[in-house]
Coordinates of N, CA and C and ligand atoms in Angstrom, one line a residue:
X14 N 70.9 -11.1 162.7 CA 70.6 -10.2 161.6 C 72.0 -9.8 161.0
X15 N 72.1 -10.0 159.7 CA 73.4 -9.7 159.1 C 73.6 -8.2 158.8
X16 N 74.8 -7.7 158.9 CA 75.1 -6.3 158.6 C 75.0 -6.0 157.2
X17 N 74.3 -4.9 156.9 CA 74.2 -4.4 155.5 C 75.3 -3.4 155.2
X18 N 76.0 -3.6 154.1 CA 77.2 -2.7 153.8 C 77.0 -2.1 152.5
X19 N 77.3 -0.8 152.4 CA 77.3 0.0 151.2 C 78.8 0.2 150.8
X20 N 79.2 -0.3 149.6 CA 80.6 -0.2 149.2 C 80.7 0.6 148.0
X21 N 81.5 1.6 148.0 CA 81.6 2.5 146.8 C 83.1 2.9 146.6
X22 N 83.3 3.2 145.3 CA 84.7 3.7 145.0 C 84.6 4.6 143.7
X23 N 85.6 5.4 143.6 CA 85.8 6.1 142.3 C 86.8 5.2 141.5
X24 N 87.3 5.7 140.4 CA 88.1 4.9 139.5 C 89.4 4.5 140.2
X25 N 90.0 5.4 141.1 CA 91.2 5.0 141.7 C 91.1 4.0 142.8
X26 N 89.9 3.7 143.2 CA 89.6 2.7 144.2 C 89.0 1.5 143.6
X27 N 88.8 1.5 142.3 CA 88.0 0.4 141.6 C 88.6 -1.0 141.8
X28 N 89.9 -1.1 141.7 CA 90.5 -2.4 141.8 C 90.3 -3.0 143.3
X29 N 90.7 -2.1 144.2 CA 90.5 -2.5 145.6 C 89.1 -2.8 146.0
X30 N 88.2 -2.0 145.4 CA 86.8 -2.3 145.7 C 86.4 -3.7 145.3
X31 N 87.0 -4.2 144.2 CA 86.7 -5.6 143.7 C 87.2 -6.6 144.8
X32 N 88.4 -6.3 145.3 CA 88.9 -7.2 146.3 C 88.1 -7.2 147.6
X33 N 87.6 -6.0 148.0 CA 86.8 -5.9 149.2 C 85.5 -6.6 148.9
X34 N 84.9 -6.4 147.8 CA 83.6 -7.1 147.4 C 83.8 -8.6 147.5
X35 N 84.9 -9.1 147.0 CA 85.1 -10.6 147.1 C 85.3 -11.1 148.5
X36 N 85.9 -10.2 149.3 CA 86.0 -10.5 150.8 C 84.6 -10.6 151.4
X37 N 83.8 -9.6 151.1 CA 82.4 -9.5 151.7 C 81.6 -10.7 151.3
X38 N 81.7 -11.0 150.0 CA 81.0 -12.2 149.4 C 81.4 -13.5 150.2
X39 N 82.7 -13.7 150.3 CA 83.2 -14.9 151.0 C 82.7 -14.9 152.4
X40 N 82.6 -13.8 153.1 CA 82.2 -13.7 154.5 C 80.7 -13.7 154.7
X41 N 80.0 -13.8 153.6 CA 78.5 -13.9 153.7 C 77.8 -12.6 154.1
X42 N 78.5 -11.5 153.8 CA 77.9 -10.2 154.1 C 76.9 -9.8 153.1
X43 N 75.9 -9.0 153.4 CA 75.0 -8.4 152.5 C 75.6 -7.1 152.1
X44 N 75.8 -6.8 150.8 CA 76.4 -5.6 150.4 C 75.9 -5.1 149.0
X45 N 76.0 -3.8 148.8 CA 75.6 -3.1 147.6 C 76.8 -2.4 147.1
X46 N 77.1 -2.5 145.8 CA 78.2 -1.8 145.2 C 77.7 -0.5 144.5
X47 N 78.4 0.6 144.8 CA 78.0 1.9 144.2 C 79.3 2.5 143.6
X48 N 79.1 3.5 142.8 CA 80.2 4.3 142.2 C 80.6 3.9 140.9
X49 N 81.9 4.0 140.6 CA 82.5 3.8 139.3 C 82.3 2.5 138.7
X50 N 82.0 2.4 137.4 CA 82.1 1.2 136.7 C 83.4 1.1 136.0
X51 N 83.7 -0.1 135.5 CA 85.0 -0.4 134.9 C 85.3 0.6 133.8
X52 N 86.5 1.2 133.7 CA 86.8 2.0 132.6 C 86.3 3.5 132.7
X53 N 85.5 3.7 133.7 CA 84.9 5.1 133.9 C 85.8 5.9 134.8
X54 N 85.7 7.2 134.7 CA 86.3 8.1 135.7 C 85.1 8.8 136.4
X55 N 85.2 8.8 137.7 CA 84.1 9.5 138.4 C 84.5 10.3 139.6
X56 N 83.7 11.2 140.1 CA 84.0 12.1 141.1 C 83.7 11.5 142.5
X57 N 84.8 11.4 143.3 CA 84.6 10.8 144.6 C 83.6 11.4 145.5
X58 N 83.4 12.8 145.5 CA 82.4 13.3 146.4 C 81.0 12.8 146.1
X59 N 80.7 12.5 144.8 CA 79.4 12.0 144.5 C 79.2 10.5 144.9
X60 N 80.3 9.8 144.9 CA 80.3 8.4 145.4 C 80.0 8.4 146.9
X61 N 80.7 9.3 147.6 CA 80.6 9.4 149.0 C 79.1 9.7 149.3
X62 N 78.5 10.6 148.6 CA 77.1 11.0 148.9 C 76.1 9.8 148.7
X63 N 76.4 9.0 147.6 CA 75.5 7.9 147.3 C 75.6 6.9 148.4
X64 N 76.8 6.5 148.8 CA 77.0 5.5 149.9 C 76.4 6.0 151.2
X65 N 76.7 7.3 151.5 CA 76.3 7.8 152.8 C 74.7 7.9 152.9
X66 N 74.1 8.2 151.7 CA 72.7 8.3 151.7 C 72.0 7.0 152.1
X67 N 72.6 5.9 151.7 CA 72.1 4.6 152.1 C 72.1 4.4 153.6
X68 N 73.2 5.0 154.2 CA 73.3 4.9 155.7 C 72.3 5.8 156.4
X69 N 72.3 7.0 155.9 CA 71.4 8.0 156.6 C 69.9 7.6 156.4
X70 N 69.6 6.9 155.3 CA 68.3 6.5 155.1 C 68.0 5.1 155.7
X71 N 69.0 4.6 156.4 CA 68.9 3.3 157.2 C 68.7 2.1 156.2
X72 N 69.2 2.3 155.0 CA 69.2 1.1 154.1 C 70.4 0.3 154.2
X73 N 71.5 0.9 154.8 CA 72.7 0.2 155.1 C 73.2 0.5 156.5
X74 N 73.9 -0.4 157.1 CA 74.4 -0.2 158.5 C 75.7 0.5 158.5
X75 N 76.6 0.1 157.6 CA 78.0 0.6 157.5 C 78.3 0.8 156.0
X76 N 79.3 1.7 155.8 CA 79.8 2.0 154.5 C 81.3 1.7 154.4
X77 N 81.7 1.4 153.2 CA 83.2 1.4 152.9 C 83.4 2.2 151.6
X78 N 84.2 3.2 151.7 CA 84.5 4.1 150.6 C 86.0 4.1 150.2
X79 N 86.2 4.0 148.9 CA 87.6 3.9 148.5 C 87.9 4.9 147.3
X80 N 88.9 5.7 147.5 CA 89.4 6.5 146.4 C 90.9 6.3 146.3
X81 N 91.6 7.2 145.7 CA 93.1 6.9 145.5 C 93.8 6.9 146.9
X82 N 93.6 8.0 147.6 CA 94.3 8.1 148.9 C 93.3 7.8 150.1
X83 N 92.1 7.9 149.8 CA 91.1 7.8 150.9 C 90.8 9.1 151.5
X84 N 91.6 10.1 151.2 CA 91.4 11.4 151.8 C 90.2 12.2 151.3
X85 N 90.1 12.3 150.0 CA 89.0 13.1 149.4 C 87.7 12.5 149.8
X86 N 87.6 11.2 149.7 CA 86.3 10.5 149.9 C 85.9 10.6 151.4
X87 N 86.9 10.6 152.3 CA 86.6 10.7 153.7 C 86.2 12.2 154.0
X88 N 86.8 13.2 153.4 CA 86.4 14.6 153.6 C 84.9 14.7 153.2
X89 N 84.6 14.2 152.0 CA 83.3 14.3 151.5 C 82.3 13.6 152.4
X90 N 82.6 12.4 152.9 CA 81.6 11.7 153.7 C 81.4 12.4 155.0
X91 N 82.5 13.0 155.6 CA 82.3 13.6 156.9 C 81.6 15.0 156.8
X92 N 81.2 15.4 155.6 CA 80.4 16.6 155.5 C 78.9 16.3 155.7
X93 N 78.6 15.0 155.7 CA 77.2 14.6 155.8 C 76.8 14.3 157.2
X94 N 75.7 14.9 157.6 CA 75.2 14.8 159.0 C 74.9 13.3 159.3
X95 N 75.4 12.9 160.4 CA 75.2 11.5 160.9 C 76.3 10.5 160.4
X96 N 77.2 11.0 159.6 CA 78.3 10.2 159.1 C 79.5 10.4 159.9
X97 N 80.2 9.3 160.3 CA 81.5 9.4 160.9 C 82.4 8.5 160.1
X98 N 83.1 9.1 159.3 CA 84.0 8.3 158.3 C 85.4 8.3 158.9
X99 N 86.0 7.1 158.9 CA 87.4 7.0 159.4 C 88.3 6.5 158.2
X100 N 89.3 7.3 157.9 CA 90.3 6.9 157.0 C 91.3 6.1 157.7
X101 N 91.5 4.8 157.4 CA 92.3 3.9 158.1 C 93.4 3.3 157.3
X102 N 94.6 3.3 157.8 CA 95.7 2.7 157.1 C 96.3 1.5 157.9
X103 N 95.7 1.2 159.0 CA 96.1 0.0 159.7 C 94.9 -0.6 160.6
X104 N 95.1 -1.8 161.1 CA 94.0 -2.4 161.8 C 93.7 -1.8 163.1
X105 N 94.8 -1.2 163.8 CA 94.5 -0.5 165.1 C 93.6 0.6 164.9
X106 N 93.8 1.4 163.8 CA 92.9 2.6 163.5 C 91.5 2.1 163.3
X107 N 91.4 1.0 162.5 CA 90.1 0.5 162.1 C 89.3 0.0 163.3
X108 N 90.0 -0.8 164.2 CA 89.4 -1.3 165.4 C 88.9 -0.1 166.3
X109 N 89.8 0.8 166.5 CA 89.4 1.9 167.4 C 88.4 2.9 166.8
X110 N 88.4 3.0 165.5 CA 87.3 3.8 164.9 C 85.9 3.3 165.2
X111 N 85.8 2.0 165.4 CA 84.6 1.4 165.8 C 84.4 1.5 167.3
X112 N 85.4 1.1 168.1 CA 85.3 1.0 169.6 C 85.0 2.4 170.2
X113 N 85.8 3.4 169.7 CA 85.7 4.7 170.4 C 84.9 5.7 169.6
X114 N 85.0 5.7 168.3 CA 84.3 6.8 167.5 C 83.0 6.4 166.9
X115 N 82.7 5.1 167.0 CA 81.4 4.6 166.4 C 81.4 5.0 164.9
X116 N 82.5 4.9 164.3 CA 82.6 5.2 162.8 C 81.6 4.3 162.1
X117 N 80.9 4.9 161.2 CA 79.9 4.1 160.4 C 80.4 4.0 158.9
X118 N 81.5 4.6 158.6 CA 82.1 4.5 157.2 C 83.6 4.3 157.4
X119 N 84.1 3.3 156.7 CA 85.5 3.0 156.6 C 86.0 3.6 155.3
X120 N 87.1 4.4 155.3 CA 87.6 4.9 154.0 C 89.0 4.3 153.8
X121 N 89.3 3.9 152.6 CA 90.5 3.2 152.3 C 91.1 3.9 151.1
X122 N 92.5 3.9 151.0 CA 93.1 4.4 149.8 C 93.6 3.3 148.9
X123 N 93.0 3.3 147.7 CA 93.4 2.2 146.8 C 94.8 2.3 146.3
X124 N 95.4 3.5 146.3 CA 96.7 3.7 145.9 C 97.7 3.8 147.1
X125 N 97.2 3.5 148.3 CA 98.0 3.6 149.5 C 98.1 2.2 150.1
X126 N 97.0 1.5 150.3 CA 97.0 0.2 151.0 C 96.9 -0.9 150.0
X127 N 97.8 -1.9 150.2 CA 97.8 -3.1 149.4 C 96.5 -3.9 149.8
X128 N 96.1 -4.8 148.9 CA 94.9 -5.5 149.2 C 94.9 -6.3 150.5
X129 N 96.1 -7.0 150.8 CA 96.2 -7.8 152.0 C 95.9 -6.9 153.2
X130 N 96.6 -5.8 153.3 CA 96.4 -4.9 154.5 C 95.0 -4.3 154.5
X131 N 94.5 -3.9 153.3 CA 93.2 -3.4 153.2 C 92.1 -4.3 153.7
X132 N 92.3 -5.6 153.4 CA 91.3 -6.6 153.8 C 91.3 -6.8 155.3
X133 N 92.5 -6.8 155.9 CA 92.6 -6.9 157.3 C 92.0 -5.7 158.0
X134 N 92.2 -4.5 157.4 CA 91.6 -3.3 158.0 C 90.1 -3.5 157.9
X135 N 89.6 -4.0 156.8 CA 88.1 -4.2 156.6 C 87.6 -5.1 157.7
X136 N 88.3 -6.2 157.9 CA 87.9 -7.2 158.9 C 87.9 -6.5 160.3
X137 N 88.9 -5.8 160.6 CA 88.9 -5.1 161.9 C 87.8 -4.2 162.1
X138 N 87.4 -3.5 161.0 CA 86.3 -2.5 161.1 C 85.0 -3.3 161.3
X139 N 84.8 -4.4 160.6 CA 83.5 -5.1 160.6 C 83.3 -6.0 161.8
X140 N 84.4 -6.3 162.5 CA 84.3 -7.2 163.7 C 84.4 -6.6 165.0
X141 N 84.4 -5.3 165.1 CA 84.5 -4.5 166.3 C 83.2 -3.7 166.5
X142 N 82.8 -3.5 167.7 CA 81.6 -2.7 168.0 C 81.9 -1.5 168.9
X143 N 81.1 -0.5 168.8 CA 81.2 0.7 169.7 C 81.0 0.3 171.1
X144 N 81.9 0.8 172.0 CA 81.9 0.5 173.4 C 80.9 1.3 174.2
X145 N 80.5 2.5 173.6 CA 79.6 3.3 174.4 C 80.2 3.9 175.6
X146 N 79.5 4.0 176.7 CA 80.1 4.6 177.9 C 80.5 6.0 177.7
X147 N 81.8 6.3 178.2 CA 82.3 7.7 178.0 C 82.4 8.1 176.6
X148 N 82.5 7.1 175.7 CA 82.7 7.5 174.3 C 81.4 8.0 173.7
X149 N 80.3 7.6 174.2 CA 79.0 8.1 173.7 C 78.9 9.6 173.7
X150 N 79.3 10.2 174.8 CA 79.2 11.6 175.0 C 80.1 12.3 173.9
X151 N 81.3 11.7 173.7 CA 82.2 12.3 172.8 C 81.8 12.2 171.4
X152 N 81.1 11.1 171.1 CA 80.6 10.9 169.7 C 79.5 11.9 169.5
X153 N 78.6 12.1 170.5 CA 77.6 13.1 170.4 C 78.1 14.5 170.1
X154 N 79.3 14.8 170.7 CA 79.9 16.1 170.5 C 80.5 16.3 169.1
X155 N 80.6 15.2 168.4 CA 81.1 15.3 167.0 C 80.1 15.9 166.0
X156 N 78.9 15.9 166.4 CA 77.8 16.5 165.5 C 78.1 17.9 165.2
X157 N 77.8 18.4 164.0 CA 78.1 19.8 163.6 C 77.4 20.8 164.6
X158 N 78.2 21.9 164.9 CA 77.6 22.8 165.9 C 76.7 23.8 165.2
Ligands
LIG17 C1 91.5 10.6 141.7 O1 92.5 10.8 140.8 C2 92.0 11.0 143.1 O2 92.2 12.3 143.2 C3 91.0 10.5 144.1 O3 90.8 9.1 144.0 C4 91.4 10.7 145.5 O4 92.6 10.2 145.8 C5 91.1 12.0 146.1 O5 91.3 12.2 147.3

């Protein structure tokens, strides 16, 4: 069964979103694009909500969110129950966000990471799986108190 991915960006992540979409297309992933259209300016918290809704409604397995720095959109995503968003600037972070944190959303900064690095980060995120075990308890403790 293929992984379903929800991919969204604001205007500052628009260009990188196109690169990530091309990567997903080439890799045969099933994906949905949400957020800003070309030439538009839009609010990253709303894009985060749209993408995360697909995950919490189980219409997507994983999300990828892109804004200028990746910071705003990751803060917004992490406000949503059931979402574990990881802002990653290298492949080690992306890999471990899956292995240890069971992150279900990858956040990227379109003004921070070049497309080569961002695509390798994306690959690391999509090709690693949660290890469970002692990490399961810690992930459960991440839920809002
Ligand atoms: C938009 O200009 C920019 O503020 C946004 O993309 C993001 O970087 C916020 O964290």
